[in-house]
mmCIF file of C-alpha atoms in Angstrom:
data_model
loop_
_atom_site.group_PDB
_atom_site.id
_atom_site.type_symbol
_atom_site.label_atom_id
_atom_site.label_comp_id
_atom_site.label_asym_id
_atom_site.label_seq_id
_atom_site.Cartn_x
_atom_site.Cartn_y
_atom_site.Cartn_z
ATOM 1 C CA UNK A 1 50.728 28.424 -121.190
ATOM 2 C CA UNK A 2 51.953 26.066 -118.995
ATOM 3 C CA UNK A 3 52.245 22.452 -121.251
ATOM 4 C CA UNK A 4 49.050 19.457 -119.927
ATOM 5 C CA UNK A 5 50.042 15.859 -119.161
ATOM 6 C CA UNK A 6 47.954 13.618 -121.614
ATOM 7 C CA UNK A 7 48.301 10.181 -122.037
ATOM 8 C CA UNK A 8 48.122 8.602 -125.823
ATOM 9 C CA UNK A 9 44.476 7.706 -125.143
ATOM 10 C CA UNK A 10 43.254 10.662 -123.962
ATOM 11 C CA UNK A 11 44.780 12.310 -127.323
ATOM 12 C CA UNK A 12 43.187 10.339 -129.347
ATOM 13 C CA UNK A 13 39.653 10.791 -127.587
ATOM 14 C CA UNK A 14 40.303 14.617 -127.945
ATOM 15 C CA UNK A 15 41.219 14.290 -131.997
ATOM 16 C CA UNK A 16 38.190 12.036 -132.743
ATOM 17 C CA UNK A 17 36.114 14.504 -130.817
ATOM 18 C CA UNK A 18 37.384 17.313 -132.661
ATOM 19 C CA UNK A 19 36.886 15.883 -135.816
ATOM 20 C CA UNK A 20 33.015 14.690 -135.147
ATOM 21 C CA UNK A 21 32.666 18.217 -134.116
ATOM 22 C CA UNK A 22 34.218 19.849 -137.549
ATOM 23 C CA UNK A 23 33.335 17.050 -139.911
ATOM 24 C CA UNK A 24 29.584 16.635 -138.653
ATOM 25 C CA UNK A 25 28.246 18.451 -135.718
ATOM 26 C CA UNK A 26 29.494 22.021 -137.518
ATOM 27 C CA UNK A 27 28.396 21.297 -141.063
ATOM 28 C CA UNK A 28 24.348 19.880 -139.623
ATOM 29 C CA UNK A 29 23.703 23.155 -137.305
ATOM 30 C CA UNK A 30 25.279 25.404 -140.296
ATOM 31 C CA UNK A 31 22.903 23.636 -142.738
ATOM 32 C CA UNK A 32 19.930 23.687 -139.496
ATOM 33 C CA UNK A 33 20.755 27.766 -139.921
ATOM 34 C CA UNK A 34 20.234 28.049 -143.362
ATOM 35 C CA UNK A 35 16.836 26.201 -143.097
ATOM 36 C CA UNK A 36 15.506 28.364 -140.319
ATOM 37 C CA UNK A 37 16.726 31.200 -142.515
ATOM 38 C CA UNK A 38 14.519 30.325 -144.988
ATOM 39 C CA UNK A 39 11.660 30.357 -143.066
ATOM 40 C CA UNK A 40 11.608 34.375 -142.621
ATOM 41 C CA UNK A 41 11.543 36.861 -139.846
ATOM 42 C CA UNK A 42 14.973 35.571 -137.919
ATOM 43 C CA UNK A 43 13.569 37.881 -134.448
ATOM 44 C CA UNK A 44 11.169 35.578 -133.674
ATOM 45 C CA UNK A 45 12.398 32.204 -135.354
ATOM 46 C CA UNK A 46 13.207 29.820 -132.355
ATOM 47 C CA UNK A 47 14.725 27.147 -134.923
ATOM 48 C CA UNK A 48 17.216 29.948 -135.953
ATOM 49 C CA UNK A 49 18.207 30.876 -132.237
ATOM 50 C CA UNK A 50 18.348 27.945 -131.158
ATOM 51 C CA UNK A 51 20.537 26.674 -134.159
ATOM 52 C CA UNK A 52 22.740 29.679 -133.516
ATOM 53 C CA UNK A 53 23.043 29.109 -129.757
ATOM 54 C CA UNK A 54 24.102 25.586 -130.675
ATOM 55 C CA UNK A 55 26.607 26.459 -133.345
ATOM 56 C CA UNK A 56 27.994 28.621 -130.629
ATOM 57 C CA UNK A 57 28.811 26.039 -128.096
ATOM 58 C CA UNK A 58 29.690 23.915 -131.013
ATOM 59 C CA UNK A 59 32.396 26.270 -131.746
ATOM 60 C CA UNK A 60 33.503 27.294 -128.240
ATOM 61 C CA UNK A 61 34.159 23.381 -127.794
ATOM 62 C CA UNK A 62 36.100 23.625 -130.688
ATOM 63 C CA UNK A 63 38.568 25.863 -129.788
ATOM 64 C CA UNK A 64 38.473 24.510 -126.295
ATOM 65 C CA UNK A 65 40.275 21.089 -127.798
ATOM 66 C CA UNK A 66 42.337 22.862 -130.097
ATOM 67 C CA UNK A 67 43.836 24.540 -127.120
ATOM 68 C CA UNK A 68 43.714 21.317 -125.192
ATOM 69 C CA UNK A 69 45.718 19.760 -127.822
ATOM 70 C CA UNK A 70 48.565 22.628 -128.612
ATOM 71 C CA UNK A 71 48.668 22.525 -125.220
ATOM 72 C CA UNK A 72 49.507 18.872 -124.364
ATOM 73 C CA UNK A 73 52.449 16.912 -123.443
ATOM 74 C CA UNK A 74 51.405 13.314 -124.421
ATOM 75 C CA UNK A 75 53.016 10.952 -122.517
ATOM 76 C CA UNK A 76 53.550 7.009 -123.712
ATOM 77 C CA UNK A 77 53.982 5.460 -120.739
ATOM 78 C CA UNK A 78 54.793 2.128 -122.121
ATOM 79 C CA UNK A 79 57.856 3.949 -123.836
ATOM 80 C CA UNK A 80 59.379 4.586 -120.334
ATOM 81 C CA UNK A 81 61.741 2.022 -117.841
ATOM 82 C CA UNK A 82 59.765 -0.085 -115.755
ATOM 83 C CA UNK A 83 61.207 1.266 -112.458
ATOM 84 C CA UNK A 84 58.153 0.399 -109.908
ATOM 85 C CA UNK A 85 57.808 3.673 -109.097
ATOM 86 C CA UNK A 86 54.727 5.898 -109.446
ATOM 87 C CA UNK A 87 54.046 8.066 -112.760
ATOM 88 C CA UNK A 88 51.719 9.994 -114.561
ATOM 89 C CA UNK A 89 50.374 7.511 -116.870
ATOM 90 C CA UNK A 90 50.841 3.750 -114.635
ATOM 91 C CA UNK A 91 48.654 1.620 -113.513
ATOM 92 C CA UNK A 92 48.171 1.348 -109.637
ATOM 93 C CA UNK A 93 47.124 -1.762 -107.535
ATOM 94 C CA UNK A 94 46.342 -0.182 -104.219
ATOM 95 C CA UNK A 95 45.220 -2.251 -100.875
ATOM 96 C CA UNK A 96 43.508 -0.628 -98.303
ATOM 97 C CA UNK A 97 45.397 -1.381 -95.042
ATOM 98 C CA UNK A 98 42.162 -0.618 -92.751
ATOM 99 C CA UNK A 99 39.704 -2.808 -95.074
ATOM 100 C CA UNK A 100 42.435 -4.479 -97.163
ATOM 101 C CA UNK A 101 40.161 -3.799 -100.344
ATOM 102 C CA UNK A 102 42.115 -3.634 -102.720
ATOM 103 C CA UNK A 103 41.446 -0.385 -106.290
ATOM 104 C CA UNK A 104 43.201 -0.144 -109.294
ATOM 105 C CA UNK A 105 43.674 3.819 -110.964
ATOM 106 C CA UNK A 106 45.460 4.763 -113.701
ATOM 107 C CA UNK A 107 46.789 8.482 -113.314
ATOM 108 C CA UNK A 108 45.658 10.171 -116.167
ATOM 109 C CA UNK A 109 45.305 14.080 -117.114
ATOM 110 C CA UNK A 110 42.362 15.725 -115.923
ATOM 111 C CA UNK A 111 40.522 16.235 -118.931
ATOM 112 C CA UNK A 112 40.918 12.162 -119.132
ATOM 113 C CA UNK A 113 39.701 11.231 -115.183
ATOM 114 C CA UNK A 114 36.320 9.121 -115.051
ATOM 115 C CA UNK A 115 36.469 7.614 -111.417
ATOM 116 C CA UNK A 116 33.571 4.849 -112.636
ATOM 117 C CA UNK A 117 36.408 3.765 -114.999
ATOM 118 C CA UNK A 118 39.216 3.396 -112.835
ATOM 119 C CA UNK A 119 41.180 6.789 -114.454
ATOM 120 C CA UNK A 120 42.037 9.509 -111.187
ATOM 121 C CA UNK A 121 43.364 13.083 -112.429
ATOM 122 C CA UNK A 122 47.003 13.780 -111.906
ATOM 123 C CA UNK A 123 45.854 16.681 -109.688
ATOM 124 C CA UNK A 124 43.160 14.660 -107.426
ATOM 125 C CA UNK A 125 44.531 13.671 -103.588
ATOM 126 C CA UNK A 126 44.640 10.124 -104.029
ATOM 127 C CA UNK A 127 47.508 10.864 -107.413
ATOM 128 C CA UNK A 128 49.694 13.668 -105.457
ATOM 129 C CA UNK A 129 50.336 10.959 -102.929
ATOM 130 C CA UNK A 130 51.372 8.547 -104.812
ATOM 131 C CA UNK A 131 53.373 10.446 -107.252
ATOM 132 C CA UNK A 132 57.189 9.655 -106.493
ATOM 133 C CA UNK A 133 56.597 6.751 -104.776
ATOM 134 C CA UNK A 134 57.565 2.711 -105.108
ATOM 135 C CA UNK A 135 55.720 -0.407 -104.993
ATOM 136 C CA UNK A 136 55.707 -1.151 -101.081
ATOM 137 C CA UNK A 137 55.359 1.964 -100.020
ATOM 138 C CA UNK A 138 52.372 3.146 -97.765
ATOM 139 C CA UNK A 139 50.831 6.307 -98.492
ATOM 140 C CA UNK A 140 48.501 8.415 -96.143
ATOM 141 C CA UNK A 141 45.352 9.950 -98.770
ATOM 142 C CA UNK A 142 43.681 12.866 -97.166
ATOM 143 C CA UNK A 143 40.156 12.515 -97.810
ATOM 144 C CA UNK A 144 37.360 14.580 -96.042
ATOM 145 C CA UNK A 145 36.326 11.679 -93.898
ATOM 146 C CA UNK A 146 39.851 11.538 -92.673
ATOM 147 C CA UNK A 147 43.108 9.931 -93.578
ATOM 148 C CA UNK A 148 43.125 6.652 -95.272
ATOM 149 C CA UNK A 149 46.452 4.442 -95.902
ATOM 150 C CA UNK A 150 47.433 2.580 -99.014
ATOM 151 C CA UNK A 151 49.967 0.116 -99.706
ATOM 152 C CA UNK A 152 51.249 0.287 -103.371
ATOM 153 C CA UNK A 153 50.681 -3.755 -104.496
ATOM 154 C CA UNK A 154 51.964 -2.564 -107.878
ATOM 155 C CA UNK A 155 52.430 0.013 -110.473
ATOM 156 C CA UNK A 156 52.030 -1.113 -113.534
ATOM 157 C CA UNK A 157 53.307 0.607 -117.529
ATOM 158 C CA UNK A 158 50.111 -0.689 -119.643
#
């Protein structure tokens, strides 16, 4: 498989999720199954189906992150030069040119993107055109209600 840009954040997130998953969530619906066990014929026991059902999403999003995770290529973006130009990982300052309102983004993976929160996956529009470039530059997004240009105020290694 092909190796997933993470930032050091986004890590982290993913590990403390795994191990809330393995340390708590998978040890409560194991002991939930047991209980239900107890409480006889398992064919029509909805506690035990519906403990089972959960211990099965429980472990499919386990092995989701541990794939995630031997998959990843964390980058520290505050270990790299300071060159102005746009990374995975930096801190945007974009202004609007038609509005001149002005957004912040950090480029994150895609497991990592919350839009509400300022972090845009390295895949969305708005990141593949601004990928490359250097503070100063304009950039044309395509969005569906047409094309929208950016100036890069600054890119930022936070």
């Amino acid at each position: 498989m092909n190796k997933v840009p993470m930032t050091v954040a986004g890590e982290a997130r993913l590990r403390k999720e795994l191990e809330q998953l393995k340390g708590e969530a998978r040890p409560r619906v194991i002991a939930a199954i047991a209980e239900a066990r107890e409480h006889g014929d398992l064919k029509e026991n909805a506690e035990y189906h519906a403990a089972r059902e959960q211990q099965g999403f429980i472990e499919g999003r386990i092995q989701e992150i541990e794939g995630k995770l031997g998959n990843a290529q964390v980058i520290d973006v505050t270990k790299l030069p300071q060159t102005g130009k746009v990374i995975f990982g930096v801190t945007v300052e974009l202004i609007n040119l038609d509005t001149d309102e002005q957004v912040r983004y950090r480029i994150v993976g895609e497991d990592e993107a919350d839009i509400k929160q300022g972090l845009i996956s390295v895949t969305s529009p708005i990141a593949r055109a601004l990928i490359g470039k250097e503070e100063g530059d304009v950039v044309v997004v395509k969005t569906p209600g047409g094309n929208v240009e950016y100036e890069i105020g600054g890119v930022e290694h936070l």
